[in-house]
PDB file of C-alpha atoms in Angstrom:
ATOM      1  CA  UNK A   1     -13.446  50.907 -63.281  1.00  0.00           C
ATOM      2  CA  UNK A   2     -13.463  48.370 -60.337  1.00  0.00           C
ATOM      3  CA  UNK A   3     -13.018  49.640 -56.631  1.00  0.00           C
ATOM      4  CA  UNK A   4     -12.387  47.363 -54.057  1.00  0.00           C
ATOM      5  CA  UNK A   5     -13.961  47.168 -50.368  1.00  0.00           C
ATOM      6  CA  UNK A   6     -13.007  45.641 -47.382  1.00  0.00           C
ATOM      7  CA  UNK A   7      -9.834  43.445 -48.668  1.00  0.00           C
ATOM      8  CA  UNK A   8      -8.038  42.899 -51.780  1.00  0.00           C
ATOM      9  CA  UNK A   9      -8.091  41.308 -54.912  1.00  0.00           C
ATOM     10  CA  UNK A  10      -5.643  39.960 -57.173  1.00  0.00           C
ATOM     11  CA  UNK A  11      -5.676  38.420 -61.119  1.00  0.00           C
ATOM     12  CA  UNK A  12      -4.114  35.620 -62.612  1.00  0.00           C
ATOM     13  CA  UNK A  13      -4.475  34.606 -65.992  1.00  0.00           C
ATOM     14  CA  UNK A  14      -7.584  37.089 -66.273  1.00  0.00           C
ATOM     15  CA  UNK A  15      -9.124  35.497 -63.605  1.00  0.00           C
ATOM     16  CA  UNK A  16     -10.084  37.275 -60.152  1.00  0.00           C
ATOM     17  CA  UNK A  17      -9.598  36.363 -56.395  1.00  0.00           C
ATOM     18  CA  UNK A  18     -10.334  38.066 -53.366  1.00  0.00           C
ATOM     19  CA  UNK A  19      -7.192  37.139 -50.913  1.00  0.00           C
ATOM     20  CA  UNK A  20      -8.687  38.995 -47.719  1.00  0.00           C
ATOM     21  CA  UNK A  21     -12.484  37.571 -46.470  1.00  0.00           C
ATOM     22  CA  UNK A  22     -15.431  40.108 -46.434  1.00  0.00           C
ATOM     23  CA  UNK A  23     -14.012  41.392 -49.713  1.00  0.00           C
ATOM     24  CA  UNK A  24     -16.723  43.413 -52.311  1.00  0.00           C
ATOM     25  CA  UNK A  25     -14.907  44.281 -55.823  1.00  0.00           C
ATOM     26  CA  UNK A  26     -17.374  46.901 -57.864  1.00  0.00           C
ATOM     27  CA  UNK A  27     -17.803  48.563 -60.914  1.00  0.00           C
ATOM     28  CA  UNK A  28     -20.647  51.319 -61.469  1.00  0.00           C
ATOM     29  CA  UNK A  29     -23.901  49.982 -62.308  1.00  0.00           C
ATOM     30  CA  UNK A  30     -26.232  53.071 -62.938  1.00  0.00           C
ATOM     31  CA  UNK A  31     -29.120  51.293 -61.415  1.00  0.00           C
ATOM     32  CA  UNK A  32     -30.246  48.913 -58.632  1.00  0.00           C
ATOM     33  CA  UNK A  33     -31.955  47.142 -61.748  1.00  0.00           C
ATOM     34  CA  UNK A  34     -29.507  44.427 -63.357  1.00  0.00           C
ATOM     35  CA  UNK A  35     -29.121  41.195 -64.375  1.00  0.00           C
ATOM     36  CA  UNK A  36     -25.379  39.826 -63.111  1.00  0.00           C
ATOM     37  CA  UNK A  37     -23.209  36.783 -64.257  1.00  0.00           C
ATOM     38  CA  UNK A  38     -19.904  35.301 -63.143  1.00  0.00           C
ATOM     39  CA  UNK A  39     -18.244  31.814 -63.176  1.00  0.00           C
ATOM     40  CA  UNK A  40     -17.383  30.673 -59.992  1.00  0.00           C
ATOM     41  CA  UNK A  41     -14.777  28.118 -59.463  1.00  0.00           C
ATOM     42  CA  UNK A  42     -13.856  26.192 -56.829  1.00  0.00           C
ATOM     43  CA  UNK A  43     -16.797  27.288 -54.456  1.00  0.00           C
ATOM     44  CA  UNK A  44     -17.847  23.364 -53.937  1.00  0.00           C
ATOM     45  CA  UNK A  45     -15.595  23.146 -51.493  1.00  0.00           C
ATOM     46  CA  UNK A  46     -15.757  23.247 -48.002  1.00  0.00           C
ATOM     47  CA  UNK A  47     -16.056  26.663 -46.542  1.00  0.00           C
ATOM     48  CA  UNK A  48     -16.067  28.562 -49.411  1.00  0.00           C
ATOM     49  CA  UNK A  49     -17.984  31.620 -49.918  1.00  0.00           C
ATOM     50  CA  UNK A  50     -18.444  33.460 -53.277  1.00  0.00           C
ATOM     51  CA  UNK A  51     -20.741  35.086 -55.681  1.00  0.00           C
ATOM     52  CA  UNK A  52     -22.325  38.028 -56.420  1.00  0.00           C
ATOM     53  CA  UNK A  53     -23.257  41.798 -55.080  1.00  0.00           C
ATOM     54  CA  UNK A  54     -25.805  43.569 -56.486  1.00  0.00           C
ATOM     55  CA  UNK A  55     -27.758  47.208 -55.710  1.00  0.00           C
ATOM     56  CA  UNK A  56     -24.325  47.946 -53.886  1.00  0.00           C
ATOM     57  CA  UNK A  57     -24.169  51.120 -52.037  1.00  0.00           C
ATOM     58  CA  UNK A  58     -20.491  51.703 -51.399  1.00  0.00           C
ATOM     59  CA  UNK A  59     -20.789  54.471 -48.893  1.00  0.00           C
ATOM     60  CA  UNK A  60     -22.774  52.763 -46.312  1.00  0.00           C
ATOM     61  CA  UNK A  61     -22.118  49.252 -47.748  1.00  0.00           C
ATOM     62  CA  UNK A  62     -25.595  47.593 -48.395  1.00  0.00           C
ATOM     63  CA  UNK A  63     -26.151  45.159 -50.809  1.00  0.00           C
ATOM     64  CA  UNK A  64     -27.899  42.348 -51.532  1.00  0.00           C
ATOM     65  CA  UNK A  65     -25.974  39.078 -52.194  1.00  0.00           C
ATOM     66  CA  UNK A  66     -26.234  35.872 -54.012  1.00  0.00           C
ATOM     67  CA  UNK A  67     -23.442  33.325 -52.816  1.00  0.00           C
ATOM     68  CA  UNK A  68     -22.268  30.423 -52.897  1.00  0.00           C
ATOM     69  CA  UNK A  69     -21.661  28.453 -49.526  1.00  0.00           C
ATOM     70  CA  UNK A  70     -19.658  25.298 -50.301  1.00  0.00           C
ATOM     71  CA  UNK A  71     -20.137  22.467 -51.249  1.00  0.00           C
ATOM     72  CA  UNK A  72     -23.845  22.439 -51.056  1.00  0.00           C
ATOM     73  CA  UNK A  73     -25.950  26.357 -50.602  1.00  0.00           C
ATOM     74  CA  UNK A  74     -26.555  29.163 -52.411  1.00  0.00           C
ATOM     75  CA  UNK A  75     -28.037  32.190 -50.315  1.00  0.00           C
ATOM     76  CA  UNK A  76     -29.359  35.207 -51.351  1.00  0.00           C
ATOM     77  CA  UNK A  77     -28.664  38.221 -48.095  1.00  0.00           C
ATOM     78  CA  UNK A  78     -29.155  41.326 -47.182  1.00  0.00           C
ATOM     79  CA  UNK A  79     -26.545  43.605 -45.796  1.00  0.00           C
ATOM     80  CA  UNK A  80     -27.938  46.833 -43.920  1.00  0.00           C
ATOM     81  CA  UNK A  81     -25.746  48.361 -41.370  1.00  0.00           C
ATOM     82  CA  UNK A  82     -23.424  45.835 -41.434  1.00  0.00           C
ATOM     83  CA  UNK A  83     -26.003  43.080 -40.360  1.00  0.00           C
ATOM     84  CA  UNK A  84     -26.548  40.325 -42.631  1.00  0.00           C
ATOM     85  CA  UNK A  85     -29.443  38.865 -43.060  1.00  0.00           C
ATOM     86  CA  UNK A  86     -30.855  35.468 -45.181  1.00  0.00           C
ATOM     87  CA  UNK A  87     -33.354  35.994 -46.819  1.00  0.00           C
ATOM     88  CA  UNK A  88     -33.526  32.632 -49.199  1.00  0.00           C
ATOM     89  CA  UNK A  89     -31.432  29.935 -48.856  1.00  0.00           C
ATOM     90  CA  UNK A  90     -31.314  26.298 -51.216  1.00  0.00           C
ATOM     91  CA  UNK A  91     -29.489  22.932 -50.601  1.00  0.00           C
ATOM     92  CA  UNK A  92     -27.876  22.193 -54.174  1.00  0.00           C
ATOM     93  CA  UNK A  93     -25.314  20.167 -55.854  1.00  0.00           C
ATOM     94  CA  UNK A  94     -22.353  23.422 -56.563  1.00  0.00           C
ATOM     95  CA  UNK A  95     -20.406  21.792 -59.460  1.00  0.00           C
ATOM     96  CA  UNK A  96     -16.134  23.126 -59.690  1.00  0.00           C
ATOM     97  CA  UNK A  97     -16.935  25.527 -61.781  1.00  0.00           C
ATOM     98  CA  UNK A  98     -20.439  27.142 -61.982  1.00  0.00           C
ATOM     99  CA  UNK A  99     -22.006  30.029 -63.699  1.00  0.00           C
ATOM    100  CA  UNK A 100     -24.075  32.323 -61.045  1.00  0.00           C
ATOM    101  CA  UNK A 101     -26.650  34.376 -62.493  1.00  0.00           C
ATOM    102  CA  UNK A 102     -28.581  37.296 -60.739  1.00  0.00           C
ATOM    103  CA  UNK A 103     -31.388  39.507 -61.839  1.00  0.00           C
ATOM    104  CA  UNK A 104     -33.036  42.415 -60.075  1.00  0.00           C
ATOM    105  CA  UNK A 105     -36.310  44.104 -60.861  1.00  0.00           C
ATOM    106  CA  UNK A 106     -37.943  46.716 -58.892  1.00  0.00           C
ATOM    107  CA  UNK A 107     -39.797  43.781 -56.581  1.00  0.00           C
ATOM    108  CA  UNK A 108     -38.054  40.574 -57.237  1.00  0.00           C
ATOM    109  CA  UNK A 109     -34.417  38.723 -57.591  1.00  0.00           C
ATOM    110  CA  UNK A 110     -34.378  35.825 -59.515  1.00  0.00           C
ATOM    111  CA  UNK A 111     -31.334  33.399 -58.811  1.00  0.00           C
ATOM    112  CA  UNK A 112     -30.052  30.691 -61.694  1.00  0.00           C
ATOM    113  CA  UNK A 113     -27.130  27.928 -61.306  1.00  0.00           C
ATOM    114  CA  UNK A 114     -25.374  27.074 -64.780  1.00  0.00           C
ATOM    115  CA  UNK A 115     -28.790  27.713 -66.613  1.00  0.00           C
ATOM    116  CA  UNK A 116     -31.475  26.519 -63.896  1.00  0.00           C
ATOM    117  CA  UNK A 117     -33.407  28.658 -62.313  1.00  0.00           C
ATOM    118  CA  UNK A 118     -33.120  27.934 -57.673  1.00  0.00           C
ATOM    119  CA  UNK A 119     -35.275  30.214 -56.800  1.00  0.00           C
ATOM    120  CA  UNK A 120     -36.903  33.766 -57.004  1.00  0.00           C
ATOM    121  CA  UNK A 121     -37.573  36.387 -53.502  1.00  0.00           C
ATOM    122  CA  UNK A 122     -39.546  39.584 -53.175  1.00  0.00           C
ATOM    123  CA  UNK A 123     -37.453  42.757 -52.219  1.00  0.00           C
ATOM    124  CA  UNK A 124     -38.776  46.057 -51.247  1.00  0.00           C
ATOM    125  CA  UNK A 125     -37.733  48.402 -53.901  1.00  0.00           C
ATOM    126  CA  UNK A 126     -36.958  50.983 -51.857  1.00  0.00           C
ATOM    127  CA  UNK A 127     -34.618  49.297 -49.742  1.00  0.00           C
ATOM    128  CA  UNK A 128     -31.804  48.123 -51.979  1.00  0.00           C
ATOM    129  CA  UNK A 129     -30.829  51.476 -53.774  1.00  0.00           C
ATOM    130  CA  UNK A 130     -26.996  51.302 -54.292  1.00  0.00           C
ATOM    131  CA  UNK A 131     -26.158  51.550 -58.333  1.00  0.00           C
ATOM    132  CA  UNK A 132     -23.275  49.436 -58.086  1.00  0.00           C
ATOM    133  CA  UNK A 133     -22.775  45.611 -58.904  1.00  0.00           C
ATOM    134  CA  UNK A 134     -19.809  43.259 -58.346  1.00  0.00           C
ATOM    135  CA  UNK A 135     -18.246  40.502 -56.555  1.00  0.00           C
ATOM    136  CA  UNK A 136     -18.162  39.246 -53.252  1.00  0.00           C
ATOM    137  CA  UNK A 137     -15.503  36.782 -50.965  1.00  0.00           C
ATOM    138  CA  UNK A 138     -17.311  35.815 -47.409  1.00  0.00           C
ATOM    139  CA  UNK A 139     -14.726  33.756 -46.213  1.00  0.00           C
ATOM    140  CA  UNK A 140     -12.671  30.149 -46.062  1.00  0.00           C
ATOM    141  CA  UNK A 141     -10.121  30.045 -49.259  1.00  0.00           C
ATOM    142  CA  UNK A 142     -11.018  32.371 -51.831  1.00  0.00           C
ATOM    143  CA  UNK A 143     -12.747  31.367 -55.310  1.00  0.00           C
ATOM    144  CA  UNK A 144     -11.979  32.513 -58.316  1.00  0.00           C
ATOM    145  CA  UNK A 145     -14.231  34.417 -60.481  1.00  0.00           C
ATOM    146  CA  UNK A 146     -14.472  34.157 -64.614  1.00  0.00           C
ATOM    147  CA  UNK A 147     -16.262  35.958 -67.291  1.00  0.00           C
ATOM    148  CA  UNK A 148     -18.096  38.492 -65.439  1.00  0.00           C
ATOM    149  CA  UNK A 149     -21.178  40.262 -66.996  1.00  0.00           C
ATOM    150  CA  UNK A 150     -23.414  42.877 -66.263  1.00  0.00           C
ATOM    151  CA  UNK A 151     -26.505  44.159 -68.127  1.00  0.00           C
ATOM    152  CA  UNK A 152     -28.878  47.045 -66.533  1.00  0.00           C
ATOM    153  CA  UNK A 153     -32.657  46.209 -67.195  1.00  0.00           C
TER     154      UNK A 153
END
């Protein structure tokens, strides 16, 4: 079951899109621990911010983040307290439609772009606790998110 945070969503032919900014749409997780996969359409555009939530915490709203920042970033933050924070960032080529792939172990997140690997950070395990996963609208016109996955490690 999805829950929505901070705006609201909407489908169209089975596709999602956030139509407020700041917008988080969850489903339980179970664990902090997962690997996460959407397509992402439409973030290599100007001003358009997209991707993925992971080790959510609904009631106090930390996360960490992958997203897109079009046309040319992907950033992985940290939300605590409502502060965001960057902790990697990466100048790439965002293609229409892109497949955005996140996994989280108990130290590391490891971020790929349609099948290649951008980057990898260390995270404190005990930081990022939330059991919920989902996705995540920053801002600018919305993206549209496909074929969403989720697998707990």
């Amino acid at each position: 079951v999805w829950s929505v945070s901070g705006g609201n969503w909407k489908t169209e032919n089975g596709q999602l899109k956030a139509t407020a900014p700041s917008s988080i749409a969850s489903v339980p997780a179970m664990s902090p621990f997962v690997t996460a996969q959407v397509d992402v359409i439409g973030a290599d555009k100007k001003n358009r911010v997209g991707g993925l939530v992971i080790s959510y915490d609904p009631d106090d709203g930390s996360h960490l983040a992958v997203v897109l920042v079009g046309p040319d970033r992907v950033e992985l933050r940290s939300v605590i307290n409502g502060w965001t924070t960057v902790i990697r960032a990466e100048t790439v080529t965002i293609p229409d439609s892109a497949t955005l792939t996140v996994s989280r172990t108990e130290a590391s997140v490891f971020v790929s772009l349609s099948g290649t690997q951008l980057f990898s950070a260390g995270v404190d395990s005990g930081t990022f606790t939330g059991t919920a996963a989902g996705l995540f609208h920053g801002g600018g016109p919305p993206v549209t998110f496909d074929n969403y996955g989720l697998t707990v490690l």
